Tab-separated table of C-alpha atoms in Angstrom:
chain	number	residue	atom	x	y	z
E	1	MET	CA	0.000	0.000	0.000
E	2	SER	CA	1.116	3.548	-0.663
E	3	ASP	CA	0.296	4.972	2.772
E	4	ALA	CA	1.696	3.810	6.096
E	5	ARG	CA	-1.510	4.648	7.918
E	6	ALA	CA	-4.178	1.969	8.329
E	7	VAL	CA	-6.289	1.459	5.246
E	8	PRO	CA	-9.943	2.383	5.873
E	9	VAL	CA	-12.333	-0.494	5.271
E	10	LEU	CA	-15.248	0.162	2.942
E	11	ASP	CA	-18.319	-1.998	3.494
E	12	LEU	CA	-19.836	-2.573	0.057
E	13	SER	CA	-22.798	-4.376	1.607
E	14	LEU	CA	-24.063	-1.030	2.927
E	15	ASP	CA	-26.595	0.979	0.946
E	16	ALA	CA	-25.184	3.699	-1.300
E	17	VAL	CA	-26.037	6.494	1.157
E	18	ALA	CA	-24.116	4.898	4.027
E	19	LEU	CA	-21.267	4.105	1.643
E	20	THR	CA	-21.196	7.738	0.526
E	21	GLU	CA	-20.805	8.747	4.170
E	22	GLN	CA	-17.903	6.313	4.574
E	23	LEU	CA	-16.156	7.768	1.524
E	24	VAL	CA	-16.748	11.363	2.615
E	25	ASN	CA	-15.157	10.658	5.984
E	26	ILE	CA	-11.925	9.572	4.286
E	27	GLU	CA	-10.347	12.978	3.688
E	28	SER	CA	-8.993	13.077	0.127
E	29	VAL	CA	-8.050	16.607	-0.858
E	30	SER	CA	-6.285	16.665	-4.245
E	31	HIS	CA	-2.737	15.230	-4.067
E	32	ASP	CA	-3.684	13.388	-0.870
E	33	GLU	CA	-5.775	10.550	-2.312
E	34	ALA	CA	-3.564	7.674	-1.158
E	35	ARG	CA	-5.795	6.467	1.702
E	36	ILE	CA	-9.042	6.580	-0.244
E	37	ALA	CA	-7.407	4.952	-3.270
E	38	ASP	CA	-6.031	2.207	-1.010
E	39	ALA	CA	-9.493	1.675	0.492
E	40	VAL	CA	-11.184	1.504	-2.899
E	41	GLU	CA	-8.498	-0.834	-4.245
E	42	GLN	CA	-8.864	-3.158	-1.266
E	43	ALA	CA	-12.653	-3.277	-1.748
E	44	LEU	CA	-12.430	-3.891	-5.498
E	45	ARG	CA	-9.783	-6.620	-5.266
E	46	ALA	CA	-12.128	-8.558	-2.980
E	47	LEU	CA	-14.588	-8.894	-5.889
E	48	PRO	CA	-13.581	-11.989	-7.930
E	49	HIS	CA	-15.521	-10.969	-11.056
E	50	LEU	CA	-13.398	-7.833	-11.576
E	51	GLN	CA	-9.895	-7.373	-12.956
E	52	VAL	CA	-8.221	-4.465	-11.152
E	53	VAL	CA	-5.388	-2.230	-12.374
E	54	ARG	CA	-3.848	0.651	-10.421
E	55	ARG	CA	-1.946	3.600	-11.881
E	56	GLY	CA	-0.795	6.022	-9.200
E	57	HIS	CA	-3.949	6.754	-7.207
E	58	THR	CA	-6.235	5.877	-10.122
E	59	LEU	CA	-8.036	2.528	-10.152
E	60	VAL	CA	-9.598	0.646	-13.051
E	61	ALA	CA	-11.823	-2.395	-12.453
E	62	ARG	CA	-13.241	-4.347	-15.404
E	63	THR	CA	-15.541	-7.242	-16.137
E	64	GLU	CA	-14.428	-9.551	-18.937
E	65	LEU	CA	-17.628	-11.341	-19.900
E	66	GLY	CA	-17.323	-11.109	-23.670
E	67	ARG	CA	-20.400	-8.901	-24.058
E	68	GLU	CA	-21.039	-7.117	-27.360
E	69	GLU	CA	-20.792	-3.677	-25.748
E	70	ARG	CA	-18.681	-2.112	-23.008
E	71	VAL	CA	-19.663	0.811	-20.792
E	72	VAL	CA	-17.381	2.944	-18.603
E	73	LEU	CA	-18.526	4.442	-15.301
E	74	ALA	CA	-16.038	7.042	-14.049
E	75	GLY	CA	-15.673	9.292	-11.015
E	76	HIS	CA	-12.876	11.200	-9.309
E	77	LEU	CA	-11.782	10.495	-5.738
E	78	ASP	CA	-10.357	13.894	-4.782
E	79	THR	CA	-12.041	16.954	-3.299
E	80	VAL	CA	-11.302	20.629	-2.919
E	81	PRO	CA	-9.711	21.678	0.428
E	82	VAL	CA	-11.574	21.134	3.692
E	83	ASN	CA	-13.675	24.099	4.804
E	84	ASP	CA	-14.930	23.063	8.241
E	85	ASN	CA	-17.236	20.582	6.483
E	86	LEU	CA	-16.093	17.190	7.741
E	87	PRO	CA	-17.225	14.697	8.958
E	88	ALA	CA	-20.408	14.002	7.020
E	89	ARG	CA	-23.788	14.404	8.667
E	90	LEU	CA	-27.249	13.231	7.615
E	91	GLU	CA	-30.159	15.569	8.334
E	92	ASP	CA	-33.717	15.398	6.994
E	93	GLY	CA	-32.846	13.330	3.951
E	94	ILE	CA	-29.817	15.447	3.009
E	95	LEU	CA	-26.240	14.236	3.400
E	96	HIS	CA	-23.915	17.157	4.140
E	97	GLY	CA	-20.130	17.264	3.924
E	98	LEU	CA	-17.115	17.782	1.705
E	99	GLY	CA	-17.386	15.630	-1.404
E	100	THR	CA	-20.983	14.519	-0.880
E	101	CYS	CA	-22.005	16.196	-4.128
E	102	ASP	CA	-18.680	16.425	-5.961
E	103	MET	CA	-18.545	13.503	-6.225
E	104	LYS	CA	-18.430	10.772	-3.612
E	105	GLY	CA	-22.147	10.117	-3.970
E	106	GLY	CA	-21.403	9.059	-7.540
E	107	ASP	CA	-18.378	7.041	-6.415
E	108	ALA	CA	-20.537	5.195	-3.881
E	109	VAL	CA	-23.066	4.289	-6.564
E	110	MET	CA	-20.229	2.945	-8.718
E	111	LEU	CA	-18.878	0.828	-5.872
E	112	ARG	CA	-22.315	-0.578	-5.089
E	113	LEU	CA	-22.814	-1.550	-8.728
E	114	ALA	CA	-19.322	-3.037	-8.936
E	115	ALA	CA	-20.112	-5.230	-5.931
E	116	THR	CA	-23.685	-6.237	-6.703
E	117	VAL	CA	-23.934	-6.528	-10.507
E	118	PRO	CA	-21.464	-9.322	-11.309
E	119	GLU	CA	-23.051	-10.245	-14.654
E	120	PRO	CA	-24.264	-7.063	-16.382
E	121	ARG	CA	-25.684	-7.280	-19.886
E	122	ARG	CA	-22.804	-5.033	-21.033
E	123	ASP	CA	-19.212	-5.381	-19.929
E	124	LEU	CA	-18.309	-2.704	-17.412
E	125	THR	CA	-15.225	-0.633	-16.676
E	126	PHE	CA	-15.168	1.321	-13.407
E	127	ILE	CA	-12.605	4.132	-13.202
E	128	PHE	CA	-11.904	5.899	-9.906
E	129	TYR	CA	-9.328	8.607	-10.611
E	130	GLU	CA	-7.203	11.171	-8.831
E	131	ALA	CA	-6.568	14.916	-9.077
E	132	GLU	CA	-9.603	16.190	-10.979
E	133	GLU	CA	-9.900	19.338	-8.873
E	134	VAL	CA	-6.412	20.685	-9.662
E	135	ALA	CA	-4.312	21.565	-12.710
E	136	ASP	CA	-4.918	19.428	-15.779
E	137	VAL	CA	-1.344	18.133	-15.760
E	138	HIS	CA	-2.187	16.066	-12.644
E	139	ASN	CA	-5.589	14.755	-13.769
E	140	GLY	CA	-5.705	10.976	-13.336
E	141	LEU	CA	-8.061	10.434	-16.262
E	142	ARG	CA	-5.796	12.436	-18.565
E	143	LEU	CA	-2.762	10.436	-17.379
E	144	LEU	CA	-4.651	7.168	-17.898
E	145	ALA	CA	-5.603	8.218	-21.439
E	146	GLU	CA	-1.905	8.734	-22.134
E	147	SER	CA	-0.520	5.608	-20.430
E	148	ASP	CA	-3.317	3.061	-20.939
E	149	PRO	CA	-5.876	4.349	-23.455
E	150	GLU	CA	-7.098	0.788	-24.034
E	151	LEU	CA	-8.472	0.786	-20.467
E	152	MET	CA	-10.783	3.669	-21.380
E	153	LYS	CA	-12.075	2.220	-24.632
E	154	ALA	CA	-15.797	1.529	-24.669
E	155	ASP	CA	-19.000	1.994	-26.641
E	156	PHE	CA	-20.333	4.517	-24.136
E	157	ALA	CA	-19.168	6.284	-20.971
E	158	ILE	CA	-20.983	7.790	-17.998
E	159	LEU	CA	-19.147	10.375	-15.909
E	160	MET	CA	-20.869	10.516	-12.559
E	161	GLU	CA	-20.459	14.229	-11.988
E	162	PRO	CA	-23.399	15.822	-10.134
E	163	SER	CA	-26.252	16.521	-12.545
E	164	ASN	CA	-29.350	16.381	-10.304
E	165	ALA	CA	-29.669	12.674	-11.132
E	166	SER	CA	-30.520	13.494	-14.737
E	167	VAL	CA	-28.623	13.146	-18.003
E	168	GLU	CA	-26.485	15.975	-19.359
E	169	ALA	CA	-24.997	14.941	-22.678
E	170	GLY	CA	-21.555	15.760	-23.980
E	171	CYS	CA	-19.997	19.069	-22.975
E	172	GLN	CA	-18.918	22.345	-24.490
E	173	GLY	CA	-15.309	23.178	-25.212
E	174	THR	CA	-13.532	26.066	-23.536
E	175	LEU	CA	-10.976	28.520	-24.883
E	176	ARG	CA	-9.292	31.420	-23.126
E	177	VAL	CA	-7.356	34.087	-24.955
E	178	GLU	CA	-5.606	37.312	-24.018
E	179	VAL	CA	-6.429	40.221	-26.330
E	180	ARG	CA	-3.753	42.940	-26.131
E	181	THR	CA	-3.831	46.578	-27.028
E	182	HIS	CA	-0.673	48.669	-27.219
E	183	GLY	CA	0.097	52.346	-26.754
E	184	GLU	CA	2.907	54.602	-25.627
E	185	ARG	CA	3.683	55.648	-22.077
E	186	ALA	CA	3.590	59.284	-21.077
E	187	HIS	CA	3.117	61.394	-17.957
E	188	SER	CA	-0.602	61.850	-17.394
E	189	ALA	CA	-0.030	65.610	-17.106
E	190	ARG	CA	1.146	65.498	-20.732
E	191	SER	CA	-1.107	62.685	-21.910
E	192	TRP	CA	-1.166	63.980	-25.490
E	193	ARG	CA	2.459	62.873	-25.772
E	194	GLY	CA	1.451	59.225	-25.372
E	195	VAL	CA	-1.146	56.712	-26.565
E	196	ASN	CA	-3.479	55.211	-23.956
E	197	ALA	CA	-3.700	51.425	-24.365
E	198	ILE	CA	-6.672	51.184	-21.988
E	199	HIS	CA	-8.702	53.564	-24.135
E	200	ALA	CA	-7.983	51.318	-27.143
E	201	VAL	CA	-9.824	48.463	-25.428
E	202	HIS	CA	-13.187	50.060	-26.208
E	203	GLU	CA	-13.250	48.363	-29.622
E	204	VAL	CA	-12.619	44.957	-28.037
E	205	LEU	CA	-15.490	45.494	-25.614
E	206	ALA	CA	-17.754	46.849	-28.352
E	207	ARG	CA	-17.289	43.684	-30.387
E	208	LEU	CA	-18.056	41.533	-27.357
E	209	ALA	CA	-21.174	43.548	-26.541
E	210	ALA	CA	-22.432	43.040	-30.099
E	211	TYR	CA	-21.656	39.297	-30.130
E	212	GLN	CA	-24.572	37.031	-31.038
E	213	PRO	CA	-24.140	33.515	-29.623
E	214	ARG	CA	-24.400	30.531	-31.932
E	215	GLN	CA	-26.970	27.917	-30.821
E	216	PRO	CA	-26.404	24.745	-32.826
E	217	VAL	CA	-28.647	21.699	-32.439
E	218	ILE	CA	-26.692	18.448	-31.988
E	219	ASP	CA	-28.459	15.107	-31.505
E	220	GLY	CA	-31.627	17.087	-30.796
E	221	LEU	CA	-29.961	19.175	-28.067
E	222	THR	CA	-29.542	22.940	-28.326
E	223	TYR	CA	-26.143	24.174	-27.180
E	224	HIS	CA	-25.643	27.847	-26.366
E	225	GLU	CA	-22.212	29.326	-26.953
E	226	GLY	CA	-20.756	32.233	-25.016
E	227	LEU	CA	-17.963	34.759	-25.590
E	228	ASN	CA	-17.186	36.945	-22.594
E	229	ALA	CA	-14.554	39.221	-21.170
E	230	VAL	CA	-13.663	37.783	-17.768
E	231	ARG	CA	-10.784	40.014	-16.645
E	232	ILE	CA	-8.926	43.198	-17.677
E	233	HIS	CA	-5.336	44.090	-16.777
E	234	GLY	CA	-3.868	47.509	-17.454
E	235	GLY	CA	-2.170	50.464	-15.890
E	236	VAL	CA	1.289	51.382	-14.650
E	237	ALA	CA	0.784	54.065	-12.010
E	238	GLY	CA	-1.674	56.764	-11.066
E	239	ASN	CA	0.196	59.368	-13.104
E	240	VAL	CA	1.215	57.318	-16.170
E	241	VAL	CA	-0.588	56.809	-19.473
E	242	PRO	CA	-0.408	53.008	-19.915
E	243	ASP	CA	1.261	51.404	-22.915
E	244	GLU	CA	-0.471	48.007	-22.650
E	245	CYS	CA	-3.843	46.578	-21.699
E	246	VAL	CA	-4.953	42.951	-21.707
E	247	VAL	CA	-8.529	41.666	-21.909
E	248	GLU	CA	-8.974	38.012	-20.959
E	249	VAL	CA	-11.772	36.421	-22.967
E	250	ASN	CA	-13.410	33.025	-22.405
E	251	TYR	CA	-15.139	31.294	-25.323
E	252	ARG	CA	-17.462	28.396	-24.506
E	253	TYR	CA	-18.043	26.639	-27.813
E	254	ALA	CA	-20.411	23.874	-28.875
E	255	PRO	CA	-18.952	20.392	-29.373
E	256	ASP	CA	-19.505	20.408	-33.130
E	257	ARG	CA	-16.489	22.735	-33.339
E	258	SER	CA	-12.954	21.447	-32.987
E	259	PRO	CA	-10.417	23.314	-30.861
E	260	GLU	CA	-8.732	24.489	-34.055
E	261	GLU	CA	-12.032	25.839	-35.387
E	262	ALA	CA	-12.649	27.611	-32.078
E	263	VAL	CA	-9.240	29.309	-32.248
E	264	ALA	CA	-9.861	30.297	-35.873
E	265	TYR	CA	-13.250	31.800	-34.980
E	266	VAL	CA	-11.901	33.898	-32.113
E	267	THR	CA	-8.905	34.995	-34.177
E	268	GLU	CA	-11.222	36.258	-36.905
E	269	PHE	CA	-13.567	37.829	-34.355
E	270	PHE	CA	-10.713	39.924	-32.944
E	271	ASP	CA	-9.077	40.624	-36.292
E	272	GLY	CA	-6.595	43.477	-35.954
E	273	PHE	CA	-5.706	42.729	-32.329
E	274	GLU	CA	-2.862	40.709	-30.864
E	275	LEU	CA	-4.104	37.390	-29.412
E	276	GLN	CA	-2.510	34.758	-27.219
E	277	VAL	CA	-4.231	31.455	-26.416
E	278	THR	CA	-3.792	30.611	-22.722
E	279	ASP	CA	-6.163	27.638	-22.319
E	280	LEU	CA	-7.865	25.289	-24.747
E	281	ALA	CA	-9.941	22.145	-24.146
E	282	PRO	CA	-12.138	20.275	-26.634
E	283	GLY	CA	-15.842	19.652	-26.193
E	284	ALA	CA	-17.529	16.265	-26.345
E	285	LEU	CA	-20.265	15.228	-28.744
E	286	PRO	CA	-23.246	13.599	-26.986
E	287	GLY	CA	-23.305	10.506	-29.216
E	288	LEU	CA	-26.924	9.774	-28.399
E	289	ASP	CA	-27.291	7.759	-31.599
E	290	ARG	CA	-25.202	4.909	-30.162
E	291	PRO	CA	-27.288	1.878	-29.059
E	292	ALA	CA	-25.920	1.875	-25.509
E	293	ALA	CA	-26.556	5.606	-25.178
E	294	ARG	CA	-30.124	5.326	-26.492
E	295	ALA	CA	-30.868	2.449	-24.144
E	296	PHE	CA	-29.440	4.352	-21.186
E	297	VAL	CA	-31.471	7.489	-21.897
E	298	ASP	CA	-34.639	5.412	-22.263
E	299	ALA	CA	-33.899	3.622	-18.987
E	300	VAL	CA	-33.532	6.849	-16.979
E	301	GLY	CA	-36.637	8.562	-18.301
E	302	GLY	CA	-35.804	9.767	-21.788
E	303	GLU	CA	-35.027	13.377	-20.861
E	304	VAL	CA	-31.626	14.806	-21.763
E	305	ALA	CA	-30.128	18.284	-21.428
E	306	PRO	CA	-26.944	19.607	-22.995
E	307	LYS	CA	-23.936	20.148	-20.742
E	308	PHE	CA	-22.922	23.800	-20.972
E	309	GLY	CA	-19.797	23.523	-18.846
E	310	TRP	CA	-16.673	21.451	-19.501
E	311	THR	CA	-16.177	18.069	-17.845
E	312	ASP	CA	-13.934	15.055	-18.267
E	313	VAL	CA	-16.409	13.505	-20.712
E	314	ALA	CA	-14.289	15.331	-23.289
E	315	ARG	CA	-11.428	12.935	-22.562
E	316	PHE	CA	-13.603	10.017	-23.623
E	317	SER	CA	-14.791	11.869	-26.713
E	318	ALA	CA	-11.150	12.359	-27.744
E	319	LEU	CA	-10.820	8.565	-27.724
E	320	GLY	CA	-13.958	8.164	-29.835
E	321	VAL	CA	-16.177	7.205	-26.878
E	322	PRO	CA	-19.475	9.128	-26.588
E	323	ALA	CA	-20.190	10.157	-23.009
E	324	VAL	CA	-22.755	11.777	-20.747
E	325	ASN	CA	-22.781	13.270	-17.258
E	326	TYR	CA	-25.120	11.531	-14.831
E	327	GLY	CA	-24.753	11.672	-11.074
E	328	PRO	CA	-26.417	12.580	-7.780
E	329	GLY	CA	-26.391	16.122	-6.443
E	330	ASP	CA	-26.912	19.676	-7.611
E	331	PRO	CA	-23.657	20.990	-9.141
E	332	LEU	CA	-24.411	24.398	-7.614
E	333	PHE	CA	-23.448	22.885	-4.234
E	334	ALA	CA	-20.068	21.663	-5.463
E	335	HIS	CA	-17.140	23.338	-3.649
E	336	LYS	CA	-19.438	25.155	-1.207
E	337	GLN	CA	-18.921	24.976	2.535
E	338	ASP	CA	-22.411	23.519	2.879
E	339	GLU	CA	-21.837	20.913	0.181
E	340	GLN	CA	-24.717	18.437	0.179
E	341	VAL	CA	-26.577	15.774	-1.759
E	342	PRO	CA	-30.177	14.551	-1.424
E	343	VAL	CA	-30.420	10.930	-0.366
E	344	THR	CA	-33.075	10.435	-3.031
E	345	ASP	CA	-30.599	11.405	-5.769
E	346	ILE	CA	-28.092	8.776	-4.671
E	347	LEU	CA	-30.721	6.038	-4.459
E	348	ARG	CA	-32.294	7.035	-7.767
E	349	CYS	CA	-28.983	6.895	-9.623
E	350	GLU	CA	-28.183	3.472	-8.210
E	351	GLU	CA	-31.656	2.106	-8.947
E	352	GLN	CA	-31.772	3.372	-12.524
E	353	LEU	CA	-28.256	2.292	-13.400
E	354	ARG	CA	-28.848	-1.135	-11.893
E	355	ALA	CA	-32.068	-1.590	-13.889
E	356	TRP	CA	-30.281	-0.602	-17.098
E	357	LEU	CA	-27.275	-2.837	-16.472
E	358	GLU	CA	-29.382	-5.872	-15.580
E	359	ALA	CA	-32.147	-5.412	-18.182
E	360	ASP	CA	-32.672	-8.128	-20.763
E	361	ALA	CA	-31.386	-7.306	-24.206
């Protein structure tokens, strides 16, 4: 084991709510996932129908039943830093505590299914990964895609991020750029001797104010793009005309555009200005035309919404695996001090996934 401290014991015979509480009470702030990864590994290796692989603090458990289709269920083990919100507590049907929503409720559902559905109608891959809440370079799913992409291959993937126990398909891509204006410094008492770079930003802001968002329909879902200034830097001193100003712009683009197309669009939009790309991540197509995806949507009620934010489903899409977000909890409670998840969400996710996995073909 990777940690000298005693490995916590997870009881997979408990219901998913009690198991969520057990997971929450194993503190696992990003970069400190050793104990929870050890506990999950110990629980998974006790299940004879699963083949288990560990990479760092990321665990992959797979059935090998020779089914025609394979489905991935994935969830991260880490949380944001503790904010006086441990241990977990259950009050009036709501489980409170760090990680309850993002996303140990989803992890608990995965563990319950791993333990209690030994012969699903589709082969299953369970991925419990590290370092989702920190810089991308540390993300366990990204590292797994680089080291062992075959372990992520499937016909369909479900990322159990909180989505109010409903399906959010695919995700939008995200692009951040710095738009620079240039001028010439001068003393503000003789401002006519310089060129004010902050004043030159008005054209950048005017273009953004006039922007009309594209709303493409993909697999019957309407995505809504966004292009927004999110920060402005400029100024030297209280008595100096500035020679540079930077507007940071975030573009949330629909998944029918590639990252290259997104960069090309923003470059054309800000034609005449200096641009520097500072962050770029692809979107993920919903792939609702795949048989496994259609069957899953039908099994959970047939209602699907587009995912407007970015999630790790994009990593599956990059491997050619369509993916959706489906997990217990309201994402608005993620990272809050009063993080929480309704018990009914956890139980609903487990019940619906179990019915889908065990249904006759």
